[in-house]
Amino acid sequence: MAVFQVFNLFAQGSVQWELRDAINKDPLPYLKFEILPSVKVYSSDKAGNVAVPSHALNDWDAVLISGYSINDTIIDRKSLQVSETIFLNTKTYDLPEIIVSSANYKLIQIGSKEDEIYDSKQPIRAYNTKGSFRYTAFIDLPRKRDKDLYKLSFLISDVLKESALVSIRILASTSNEKLKPGKNYPINDFIEVAAAPIVKEVRSPGWFTVDFPEGISVPAQFDSIFVVFDLLDQRDSFFHIPMQKSKSPIEQGFYITPGVLGVFHHNLEHPAIVLDLGVADK
């Protein structure tokens, strides 16, 4: 992070920072901005600005910034008090272009809306925190074949009280190692498969579907992905994705703050999601 302007953080009723790419100076939208240790959650807007009420900064030590294209980053209070612009290192990874002819291309679905819904209506929280609503699913994909993700559906519990702004990240490991249940993997070993942030406002319970008309390409080198759902604000929405029991290639994953991913030991329980893929035949 580079420090630029010195200013009075507490001159007004709220404090605003700009989140920008350290290299290109581009704004970084829809990043999650958590006040520590209280874990009050805010997010940057489309222009990369995040506004925090001054009262939320009582007895704070640092902030944790996470989201699309960056590694989880903790910045201490002293640094933030002398700068109104936060420059973050972003990750880049050139994915190969996938060209698949219709003659050897088929559509498949992973997961099912008909699978048993079984869990309580209690919003999950990130590991060892008071807040930070987050859901993580691990999906095994067809191996050694190019894939395009065309549709992602997830179930929203009827405990939803008001609209919720949700970030959806699709992450793939750059390691050739097969991911082992129970093992921790750092976020810096993963890349974003989607070309841009995916942020949706959910307003009502039931199945919510996100369409990708052009498809999100998943090259053959990636035989699994994590899908991470993050609540971007702290409104009292009671956002909750129920759990399912099934024998699908979907499993319960975890994303430990700050920046550790993994998959739980194999069982039939996983967040209620369905993926529609186009897959190249062998």
PDB file of C-alpha atoms in Angstrom:
ATOM      1  CA  MET A   1       0.000   0.000   0.000  1.00  0.00           C
ATOM      2  CA  ALA A   2       1.292   3.461  -0.854  1.00  0.00           C
ATOM      3  CA  VAL A   3       0.543   6.398   1.428  1.00  0.00           C
ATOM      4  CA  PHE A   4      -0.366   9.665  -0.272  1.00  0.00           C
ATOM      5  CA  GLN A   5      -2.632  12.265   1.295  1.00  0.00           C
ATOM      6  CA  VAL A   6      -2.782  13.252   4.947  1.00  0.00           C
ATOM      7  CA  PHE A   7      -6.237  14.256   6.118  1.00  0.00           C
ATOM      8  CA  ASN A   8      -8.516  14.392   9.124  1.00  0.00           C
ATOM      9  CA  LEU A   9     -10.371  11.074   9.272  1.00  0.00           C
ATOM     10  CA  PHE A  10     -12.901  12.183  11.791  1.00  0.00           C
ATOM     11  CA  ALA A  11     -13.847  15.610  10.465  1.00  0.00           C
ATOM     12  CA  GLN A  12     -17.249  14.459   9.263  1.00  0.00           C
ATOM     13  CA  GLY A  13     -19.897  11.871  10.125  1.00  0.00           C
ATOM     14  CA  SER A  14     -18.291   9.260   7.900  1.00  0.00           C
ATOM     15  CA  VAL A  15     -14.845   8.381   6.626  1.00  0.00           C
ATOM     16  CA  GLN A  16     -14.221   7.553   2.973  1.00  0.00           C
ATOM     17  CA  TRP A  17     -11.365   5.715   1.345  1.00  0.00           C
ATOM     18  CA  GLU A  18     -10.606   5.026  -2.307  1.00  0.00           C
ATOM     19  CA  LEU A  19      -9.533   1.480  -3.173  1.00  0.00           C
ATOM     20  CA  ARG A  20      -7.313   1.359  -6.252  1.00  0.00           C
ATOM     21  CA  ASP A  21      -5.063  -0.984  -8.202  1.00  0.00           C
ATOM     22  CA  ALA A  22      -1.442  -0.353  -7.209  1.00  0.00           C
ATOM     23  CA  ILE A  23      -0.216  -0.743 -10.808  1.00  0.00           C
ATOM     24  CA  ASN A  24      -2.864   0.771 -13.058  1.00  0.00           C
ATOM     25  CA  LYS A  25      -4.494   3.023 -10.427  1.00  0.00           C
ATOM     26  CA  ASP A  26      -7.903   1.732 -11.531  1.00  0.00           C
ATOM     27  CA  PRO A  27     -10.737   1.729  -8.962  1.00  0.00           C
ATOM     28  CA  LEU A  28     -11.482  -1.603  -7.295  1.00  0.00           C
ATOM     29  CA  PRO A  29     -15.256  -2.071  -6.955  1.00  0.00           C
ATOM     30  CA  TYR A  30     -17.193  -4.360  -4.638  1.00  0.00           C
ATOM     31  CA  LEU A  31     -14.378  -5.278  -2.280  1.00  0.00           C
ATOM     32  CA  LYS A  32     -15.342  -6.318   1.224  1.00  0.00           C
ATOM     33  CA  PHE A  33     -14.073  -3.928   3.919  1.00  0.00           C
ATOM     34  CA  GLU A  34     -14.213  -5.346   7.455  1.00  0.00           C
ATOM     35  CA  ILE A  35     -13.444  -3.288  10.547  1.00  0.00           C
ATOM     36  CA  LEU A  36     -11.371  -5.263  13.062  1.00  0.00           C
ATOM     37  CA  PRO A  37     -11.878  -6.489  15.712  1.00  0.00           C
ATOM     38  CA  SER A  38     -15.591  -5.633  15.561  1.00  0.00           C
ATOM     39  CA  VAL A  39     -16.014  -7.192  12.090  1.00  0.00           C
ATOM     40  CA  LYS A  40     -18.423  -4.506  10.944  1.00  0.00           C
ATOM     41  CA  VAL A  41     -18.750  -4.994   7.206  1.00  0.00           C
ATOM     42  CA  TYR A  42     -18.869  -2.443   4.396  1.00  0.00           C
ATOM     43  CA  SER A  43     -17.976  -2.589   0.713  1.00  0.00           C
ATOM     44  CA  SER A  44     -16.580  -0.404  -2.031  1.00  0.00           C
ATOM     45  CA  ASP A  45     -19.018   0.903  -4.651  1.00  0.00           C
ATOM     46  CA  LYS A  46     -18.687   0.837  -8.446  1.00  0.00           C
ATOM     47  CA  ALA A  47     -16.147   3.663  -8.264  1.00  0.00           C
ATOM     48  CA  GLY A  48     -13.993   1.909  -5.672  1.00  0.00           C
ATOM     49  CA  ASN A  49     -15.073   4.177  -2.801  1.00  0.00           C
ATOM     50  CA  VAL A  50     -15.977   2.846   0.636  1.00  0.00           C
ATOM     51  CA  ALA A  51     -17.672   5.009   3.268  1.00  0.00           C
ATOM     52  CA  VAL A  52     -17.593   4.021   6.943  1.00  0.00           C
ATOM     53  CA  PRO A  53     -19.603   5.827   9.657  1.00  0.00           C
ATOM     54  CA  SER A  54     -17.267   7.452  12.177  1.00  0.00           C
ATOM     55  CA  HIS A  55     -18.979   5.648  15.051  1.00  0.00           C
ATOM     56  CA  ALA A  56     -17.941   2.301  13.503  1.00  0.00           C
ATOM     57  CA  LEU A  57     -14.297   3.260  14.040  1.00  0.00           C
ATOM     58  CA  ASN A  58     -14.436   3.308  17.822  1.00  0.00           C
ATOM     59  CA  ASP A  59     -11.732   1.034  19.286  1.00  0.00           C
ATOM     60  CA  TRP A  60     -10.672  -0.319  15.902  1.00  0.00           C
ATOM     61  CA  ASP A  61      -7.221  -1.776  15.171  1.00  0.00           C
ATOM     62  CA  ALA A  62      -7.174  -2.494  11.435  1.00  0.00           C
ATOM     63  CA  VAL A  63      -9.276  -3.395   8.393  1.00  0.00           C
ATOM     64  CA  LEU A  64      -9.418  -6.597   6.389  1.00  0.00           C
ATOM     65  CA  ILE A  65      -9.981  -6.083   2.664  1.00  0.00           C
ATOM     66  CA  SER A  66     -10.970  -9.049   0.507  1.00  0.00           C
ATOM     67  CA  GLY A  67     -12.697  -9.743  -2.774  1.00  0.00           C
ATOM     68  CA  TYR A  68     -12.313 -10.165  -6.495  1.00  0.00           C
ATOM     69  CA  SER A  69      -8.726 -10.197  -7.856  1.00  0.00           C
ATOM     70  CA  ILE A  70      -6.876  -9.542  -4.580  1.00  0.00           C
ATOM     71  CA  ASN A  71      -5.391 -11.569  -1.773  1.00  0.00           C
ATOM     72  CA  ASP A  72      -6.961 -10.895   1.625  1.00  0.00           C
ATOM     73  CA  THR A  73      -5.120  -7.841   2.964  1.00  0.00           C
ATOM     74  CA  ILE A  74      -4.965  -6.493   6.525  1.00  0.00           C
ATOM     75  CA  ILE A  75      -4.015  -2.810   6.892  1.00  0.00           C
ATOM     76  CA  ASP A  76      -3.323  -1.339  10.297  1.00  0.00           C
ATOM     77  CA  ARG A  77      -5.046   1.708  11.764  1.00  0.00           C
ATOM     78  CA  LYS A  78      -1.965   3.925  11.668  1.00  0.00           C
ATOM     79  CA  SER A  79      -1.548   3.530   7.914  1.00  0.00           C
ATOM     80  CA  LEU A  80      -5.215   4.208   7.257  1.00  0.00           C
ATOM     81  CA  GLN A  81      -5.227   7.372   9.341  1.00  0.00           C
ATOM     82  CA  VAL A  82      -2.720   9.100   7.055  1.00  0.00           C
ATOM     83  CA  SER A  83      -4.098   8.126   3.678  1.00  0.00           C
ATOM     84  CA  GLU A  84      -7.436   8.461   1.934  1.00  0.00           C
ATOM     85  CA  THR A  85      -6.316   6.234  -0.964  1.00  0.00           C
ATOM     86  CA  ILE A  86      -5.504   2.563  -0.493  1.00  0.00           C
ATOM     87  CA  PHE A  87      -3.496   0.922  -3.252  1.00  0.00           C
ATOM     88  CA  LEU A  88      -3.789  -2.857  -3.440  1.00  0.00           C
ATOM     89  CA  ASN A  89      -1.876  -5.415  -5.466  1.00  0.00           C
ATOM     90  CA  THR A  90      -4.163  -7.254  -7.862  1.00  0.00           C
ATOM     91  CA  LYS A  91      -3.630 -10.707  -9.327  1.00  0.00           C
ATOM     92  CA  THR A  92      -3.556 -11.389 -13.036  1.00  0.00           C
ATOM     93  CA  TYR A  93      -3.573 -14.716 -14.817  1.00  0.00           C
ATOM     94  CA  ASP A  94      -3.946 -15.238 -18.552  1.00  0.00           C
ATOM     95  CA  LEU A  95      -6.481 -17.961 -19.209  1.00  0.00           C
ATOM     96  CA  PRO A  96      -6.241 -19.672 -22.602  1.00  0.00           C
ATOM     97  CA  GLU A  97      -9.052 -18.978 -25.036  1.00  0.00           C
ATOM     98  CA  ILE A  98     -11.428 -21.903 -25.417  1.00  0.00           C
ATOM     99  CA  ILE A  99     -12.932 -22.634 -28.816  1.00  0.00           C
ATOM    100  CA  VAL A 100     -15.309 -25.573 -28.821  1.00  0.00           C
ATOM    101  CA  SER A 101     -17.267 -26.749 -31.865  1.00  0.00           C
ATOM    102  CA  SER A 102     -20.933 -27.663 -31.360  1.00  0.00           C
ATOM    103  CA  ALA A 103     -20.280 -31.129 -32.783  1.00  0.00           C
ATOM    104  CA  ASN A 104     -18.360 -32.251 -29.696  1.00  0.00           C
ATOM    105  CA  TYR A 105     -20.003 -30.100 -27.075  1.00  0.00           C
ATOM    106  CA  LYS A 106     -22.671 -31.151 -24.579  1.00  0.00           C
ATOM    107  CA  LEU A 107     -24.619 -29.496 -21.783  1.00  0.00           C
ATOM    108  CA  ILE A 108     -24.577 -30.979 -18.292  1.00  0.00           C
ATOM    109  CA  GLN A 109     -25.932 -29.968 -14.915  1.00  0.00           C
ATOM    110  CA  ILE A 110     -24.160 -30.396 -11.589  1.00  0.00           C
ATOM    111  CA  GLY A 111     -26.473 -30.446  -8.589  1.00  0.00           C
ATOM    112  CA  SER A 112     -30.263 -30.487  -8.577  1.00  0.00           C
ATOM    113  CA  LYS A 113     -33.016 -28.280  -7.241  1.00  0.00           C
ATOM    114  CA  GLU A 114     -34.825 -31.493  -6.298  1.00  0.00           C
ATOM    115  CA  ASP A 115     -32.156 -32.628  -3.817  1.00  0.00           C
ATOM    116  CA  GLU A 116     -33.191 -32.711  -0.170  1.00  0.00           C
ATOM    117  CA  ILE A 117     -33.054 -29.398   1.709  1.00  0.00           C
ATOM    118  CA  TYR A 118     -32.388 -30.161   5.336  1.00  0.00           C
ATOM    119  CA  ASP A 119     -30.651 -27.551   7.477  1.00  0.00           C
ATOM    120  CA  SER A 120     -31.854 -24.908   9.915  1.00  0.00           C
ATOM    121  CA  LYS A 121     -32.554 -21.339   8.846  1.00  0.00           C
ATOM    122  CA  GLN A 122     -29.498 -19.902  10.575  1.00  0.00           C
ATOM    123  CA  PRO A 123     -27.127 -17.734   8.512  1.00  0.00           C
ATOM    124  CA  ILE A 124     -23.623 -19.171   8.467  1.00  0.00           C
ATOM    125  CA  ARG A 125     -20.698 -17.033   9.574  1.00  0.00           C
ATOM    126  CA  ALA A 126     -17.065 -17.097   8.555  1.00  0.00           C
ATOM    127  CA  TYR A 127     -14.887 -19.232  10.774  1.00  0.00           C
ATOM    128  CA  ASN A 128     -14.027 -17.709  14.175  1.00  0.00           C
ATOM    129  CA  THR A 129     -15.680 -14.310  13.557  1.00  0.00           C
ATOM    130  CA  LYS A 130     -18.734 -12.447  14.775  1.00  0.00           C
ATOM    131  CA  GLY A 131     -19.886 -11.489  11.296  1.00  0.00           C
ATOM    132  CA  SER A 132     -18.694 -11.870   7.699  1.00  0.00           C
ATOM    133  CA  PHE A 133     -21.507 -13.994   6.241  1.00  0.00           C
ATOM    134  CA  ARG A 134     -19.960 -16.337   3.700  1.00  0.00           C
ATOM    135  CA  TYR A 135     -20.827 -19.610   1.961  1.00  0.00           C
ATOM    136  CA  THR A 136     -18.292 -21.771   0.148  1.00  0.00           C
ATOM    137  CA  ALA A 137     -18.936 -24.708  -2.157  1.00  0.00           C
ATOM    138  CA  PHE A 138     -16.332 -26.982  -3.733  1.00  0.00           C
ATOM    139  CA  ILE A 139     -17.243 -28.545  -7.089  1.00  0.00           C
ATOM    140  CA  ASP A 140     -15.495 -31.379  -8.928  1.00  0.00           C
ATOM    141  CA  LEU A 141     -15.664 -30.769 -12.678  1.00  0.00           C
ATOM    142  CA  PRO A 142     -15.249 -33.108 -15.670  1.00  0.00           C
ATOM    143  CA  ARG A 143     -11.528 -33.773 -15.933  1.00  0.00           C
ATOM    144  CA  LYS A 144      -9.205 -32.938 -18.812  1.00  0.00           C
ATOM    145  CA  ARG A 145     -11.948 -31.176 -20.757  1.00  0.00           C
ATOM    146  CA  ASP A 146     -12.647 -27.526 -21.494  1.00  0.00           C
ATOM    147  CA  LYS A 147     -15.797 -26.215 -19.842  1.00  0.00           C
ATOM    148  CA  ASP A 148     -18.044 -23.147 -20.012  1.00  0.00           C
ATOM    149  CA  LEU A 149     -20.202 -22.136 -17.069  1.00  0.00           C
ATOM    150  CA  TYR A 150     -23.518 -20.769 -18.371  1.00  0.00           C
ATOM    151  CA  LYS A 151     -25.743 -20.647 -15.336  1.00  0.00           C
ATOM    152  CA  LEU A 152     -25.385 -20.643 -11.554  1.00  0.00           C
ATOM    153  CA  SER A 153     -28.412 -21.064  -9.291  1.00  0.00           C
ATOM    154  CA  PHE A 154     -28.505 -20.916  -5.509  1.00  0.00           C
ATOM    155  CA  LEU A 155     -31.296 -21.180  -2.953  1.00  0.00           C
ATOM    156  CA  ILE A 156     -32.159 -18.279  -0.657  1.00  0.00           C
ATOM    157  CA  SER A 157     -33.924 -19.140   2.581  1.00  0.00           C
ATOM    158  CA  ASP A 158     -37.263 -17.510   3.437  1.00  0.00           C
ATOM    159  CA  VAL A 159     -35.651 -15.864   6.499  1.00  0.00           C
ATOM    160  CA  LEU A 160     -34.522 -13.092   4.120  1.00  0.00           C
ATOM    161  CA  LYS A 161     -35.971  -9.835   5.488  1.00  0.00           C
ATOM    162  CA  GLU A 162     -34.662  -7.300   3.011  1.00  0.00           C
ATOM    163  CA  SER A 163     -32.503  -7.190  -0.086  1.00  0.00           C
ATOM    164  CA  ALA A 164     -28.877  -8.274   0.204  1.00  0.00           C
ATOM    165  CA  LEU A 165     -25.887  -7.419  -1.964  1.00  0.00           C
ATOM    166  CA  VAL A 166     -23.950 -10.607  -2.639  1.00  0.00           C
ATOM    167  CA  SER A 167     -20.561 -11.119  -4.288  1.00  0.00           C
ATOM    168  CA  ILE A 168     -20.000 -14.406  -6.118  1.00  0.00           C
ATOM    169  CA  ARG A 169     -16.416 -15.507  -6.743  1.00  0.00           C
ATOM    170  CA  ILE A 170     -15.373 -18.502  -8.836  1.00  0.00           C
ATOM    171  CA  LEU A 171     -11.875 -19.598  -7.866  1.00  0.00           C
ATOM    172  CA  ALA A 172      -9.553 -22.233  -9.329  1.00  0.00           C
ATOM    173  CA  SER A 173      -6.266 -23.483  -7.923  1.00  0.00           C
ATOM    174  CA  THR A 174      -3.125 -22.828  -9.970  1.00  0.00           C
ATOM    175  CA  SER A 175      -1.408 -25.762  -8.287  1.00  0.00           C
ATOM    176  CA  ASN A 176      -1.277 -29.121 -10.028  1.00  0.00           C
ATOM    177  CA  GLU A 177      -1.933 -30.758  -6.672  1.00  0.00           C
ATOM    178  CA  LYS A 178      -5.283 -32.450  -6.153  1.00  0.00           C
ATOM    179  CA  LEU A 179      -7.011 -30.620  -3.305  1.00  0.00           C
ATOM    180  CA  LYS A 180      -7.204 -32.806  -0.228  1.00  0.00           C
ATOM    181  CA  PRO A 181     -10.071 -32.690   2.277  1.00  0.00           C
ATOM    182  CA  GLY A 182      -9.228 -30.854   5.493  1.00  0.00           C
ATOM    183  CA  LYS A 183      -6.089 -29.200   4.141  1.00  0.00           C
ATOM    184  CA  ASN A 184      -5.664 -25.410   4.104  1.00  0.00           C
ATOM    185  CA  TYR A 185      -4.733 -23.643   0.862  1.00  0.00           C
ATOM    186  CA  PRO A 186      -3.771 -19.919   0.727  1.00  0.00           C
ATOM    187  CA  ILE A 187      -5.879 -17.593  -1.408  1.00  0.00           C
ATOM    188  CA  ASN A 188      -2.785 -16.485  -3.332  1.00  0.00           C
ATOM    189  CA  ASP A 189      -2.711 -19.974  -4.924  1.00  0.00           C
ATOM    190  CA  PHE A 190      -6.072 -19.301  -6.602  1.00  0.00           C
ATOM    191  CA  ILE A 191      -7.192 -17.278  -9.587  1.00  0.00           C
ATOM    192  CA  GLU A 192     -10.524 -15.701 -10.472  1.00  0.00           C
ATOM    193  CA  VAL A 193     -12.134 -17.619 -13.315  1.00  0.00           C
ATOM    194  CA  ALA A 194     -14.692 -14.881 -14.095  1.00  0.00           C
ATOM    195  CA  ALA A 195     -13.354 -11.942 -16.109  1.00  0.00           C
ATOM    196  CA  ALA A 196     -15.062  -9.338 -13.891  1.00  0.00           C
ATOM    197  CA  PRO A 197     -16.671  -9.124 -10.434  1.00  0.00           C
ATOM    198  CA  ILE A 198     -20.058 -10.838 -10.123  1.00  0.00           C
ATOM    199  CA  VAL A 199     -22.294  -8.878  -7.722  1.00  0.00           C
ATOM    200  CA  LYS A 200     -26.043  -9.433  -7.451  1.00  0.00           C
ATOM    201  CA  GLU A 201     -28.814  -7.994  -5.302  1.00  0.00           C
ATOM    202  CA  VAL A 202     -31.133 -10.692  -3.990  1.00  0.00           C
ATOM    203  CA  ARG A 203     -34.559  -9.463  -2.971  1.00  0.00           C
ATOM    204  CA  SER A 204     -36.719 -12.485  -2.277  1.00  0.00           C
ATOM    205  CA  PRO A 205     -36.466 -16.106  -1.085  1.00  0.00           C
ATOM    206  CA  GLY A 206     -36.321 -19.041  -3.470  1.00  0.00           C
ATOM    207  CA  TRP A 207     -33.964 -20.137  -6.208  1.00  0.00           C
ATOM    208  CA  PHE A 208     -31.925 -17.258  -7.610  1.00  0.00           C
ATOM    209  CA  THR A 209     -30.298 -17.760 -11.014  1.00  0.00           C
ATOM    210  CA  VAL A 210     -27.321 -15.911 -12.484  1.00  0.00           C
ATOM    211  CA  ASP A 211     -26.974 -16.314 -16.253  1.00  0.00           C
ATOM    212  CA  PHE A 212     -23.693 -16.034 -18.144  1.00  0.00           C
ATOM    213  CA  PRO A 213     -24.818 -15.805 -21.800  1.00  0.00           C
ATOM    214  CA  GLU A 214     -21.268 -15.728 -23.147  1.00  0.00           C
ATOM    215  CA  GLY A 215     -20.131 -18.450 -20.755  1.00  0.00           C
ATOM    216  CA  ILE A 216     -17.360 -18.334 -18.167  1.00  0.00           C
ATOM    217  CA  SER A 217     -14.498 -20.412 -19.541  1.00  0.00           C
ATOM    218  CA  VAL A 218     -12.881 -23.023 -17.323  1.00  0.00           C
ATOM    219  CA  PRO A 219      -9.889 -24.522 -19.177  1.00  0.00           C
ATOM    220  CA  ALA A 220      -9.174 -28.259 -19.046  1.00  0.00           C
ATOM    221  CA  GLN A 221      -6.271 -27.697 -16.624  1.00  0.00           C
ATOM    222  CA  PHE A 222      -8.785 -26.928 -13.857  1.00  0.00           C
ATOM    223  CA  ASP A 223     -10.730 -29.954 -12.666  1.00  0.00           C
ATOM    224  CA  SER A 224     -12.377 -28.249  -9.679  1.00  0.00           C
ATOM    225  CA  ILE A 225     -13.545 -24.817  -8.558  1.00  0.00           C
ATOM    226  CA  PHE A 226     -14.637 -23.058  -5.403  1.00  0.00           C
ATOM    227  CA  VAL A 227     -17.764 -20.901  -5.541  1.00  0.00           C
ATOM    228  CA  VAL A 228     -17.724 -18.328  -2.733  1.00  0.00           C
ATOM    229  CA  PHE A 229     -20.761 -16.236  -1.782  1.00  0.00           C
ATOM    230  CA  ASP A 230     -19.980 -13.164   0.321  1.00  0.00           C
ATOM    231  CA  LEU A 231     -22.440 -10.731   1.886  1.00  0.00           C
ATOM    232  CA  LEU A 232     -21.082  -7.293   0.989  1.00  0.00           C
ATOM    233  CA  ASP A 233     -22.883  -5.185   3.539  1.00  0.00           C
ATOM    234  CA  GLN A 234     -24.094  -5.444   7.079  1.00  0.00           C
ATOM    235  CA  ARG A 235     -27.787  -4.789   6.625  1.00  0.00           C
ATOM    236  CA  ASP A 236     -30.026  -6.989   8.718  1.00  0.00           C
ATOM    237  CA  SER A 237     -31.022  -9.125   5.753  1.00  0.00           C
ATOM    238  CA  PHE A 238     -30.630 -12.590   7.320  1.00  0.00           C
ATOM    239  CA  PHE A 239     -29.188 -13.773   4.006  1.00  0.00           C
ATOM    240  CA  HIS A 240     -28.946 -17.545   4.160  1.00  0.00           C
ATOM    241  CA  ILE A 241     -28.206 -20.338   1.668  1.00  0.00           C
ATOM    242  CA  PRO A 242     -29.682 -23.621   2.965  1.00  0.00           C
ATOM    243  CA  MET A 243     -27.834 -26.919   2.803  1.00  0.00           C
ATOM    244  CA  GLN A 244     -28.593 -29.998   0.730  1.00  0.00           C
ATOM    245  CA  LYS A 245     -27.801 -33.677   0.985  1.00  0.00           C
ATOM    246  CA  SER A 246     -26.933 -35.350  -2.293  1.00  0.00           C
ATOM    247  CA  LYS A 247     -24.399 -37.489  -4.112  1.00  0.00           C
ATOM    248  CA  SER A 248     -23.534 -34.721  -6.563  1.00  0.00           C
ATOM    249  CA  PRO A 249     -19.926 -33.558  -7.131  1.00  0.00           C
ATOM    250  CA  ILE A 250     -20.648 -30.550  -4.861  1.00  0.00           C
ATOM    251  CA  GLU A 251     -19.132 -30.481  -1.378  1.00  0.00           C
ATOM    252  CA  GLN A 252     -18.983 -28.125   1.554  1.00  0.00           C
ATOM    253  CA  GLY A 253     -15.935 -25.863   1.325  1.00  0.00           C
ATOM    254  CA  PHE A 254     -14.509 -23.349   3.754  1.00  0.00           C
ATOM    255  CA  TYR A 255     -12.917 -19.923   3.455  1.00  0.00           C
ATOM    256  CA  ILE A 256     -11.176 -18.985   6.696  1.00  0.00           C
ATOM    257  CA  THR A 257     -10.474 -15.307   7.246  1.00  0.00           C
ATOM    258  CA  PRO A 258      -7.953 -14.138   6.260  1.00  0.00           C
ATOM    259  CA  GLY A 259      -7.425 -15.961   2.999  1.00  0.00           C
ATOM    260  CA  VAL A 260      -7.408 -19.722   3.512  1.00  0.00           C
ATOM    261  CA  LEU A 261      -9.569 -22.073   1.436  1.00  0.00           C
ATOM    262  CA  GLY A 262     -10.252 -25.755   1.650  1.00  0.00           C
ATOM    263  CA  VAL A 263     -12.821 -28.512   1.412  1.00  0.00           C
ATOM    264  CA  PHE A 264     -14.273 -30.418   4.343  1.00  0.00           C
ATOM    265  CA  HIS A 265     -13.874 -34.176   4.609  1.00  0.00           C
ATOM    266  CA  HIS A 266     -16.155 -35.906   2.126  1.00  0.00           C
ATOM    267  CA  ASN A 267     -19.828 -36.016   3.069  1.00  0.00           C
ATOM    268  CA  LEU A 268     -23.156 -35.442   1.383  1.00  0.00           C
ATOM    269  CA  GLU A 269     -23.762 -31.946   2.779  1.00  0.00           C
ATOM    270  CA  HIS A 270     -23.228 -28.820   0.699  1.00  0.00           C
ATOM    271  CA  PRO A 271     -24.781 -25.392   0.034  1.00  0.00           C
ATOM    272  CA  ALA A 272     -27.828 -25.581  -2.224  1.00  0.00           C
ATOM    273  CA  ILE A 273     -26.438 -24.634  -5.637  1.00  0.00           C
ATOM    274  CA  VAL A 274     -26.814 -25.868  -9.217  1.00  0.00           C
ATOM    275  CA  LEU A 275     -24.389 -25.298 -12.115  1.00  0.00           C
ATOM    276  CA  ASP A 276     -25.181 -25.580 -15.831  1.00  0.00           C
ATOM    277  CA  LEU A 277     -22.077 -26.271 -17.939  1.00  0.00           C
ATOM    278  CA  GLY A 278     -21.108 -26.786 -21.515  1.00  0.00           C
ATOM    279  CA  VAL A 279     -18.433 -29.488 -21.696  1.00  0.00           C
ATOM    280  CA  ALA A 280     -16.210 -30.516 -24.582  1.00  0.00           C
ATOM    281  CA  ASP A 281     -16.295 -34.240 -25.278  1.00  0.00           C
ATOM    282  CA  LYS A 282     -13.043 -36.130 -25.098  1.00  0.00           C
TER     283      LYS A 282
END
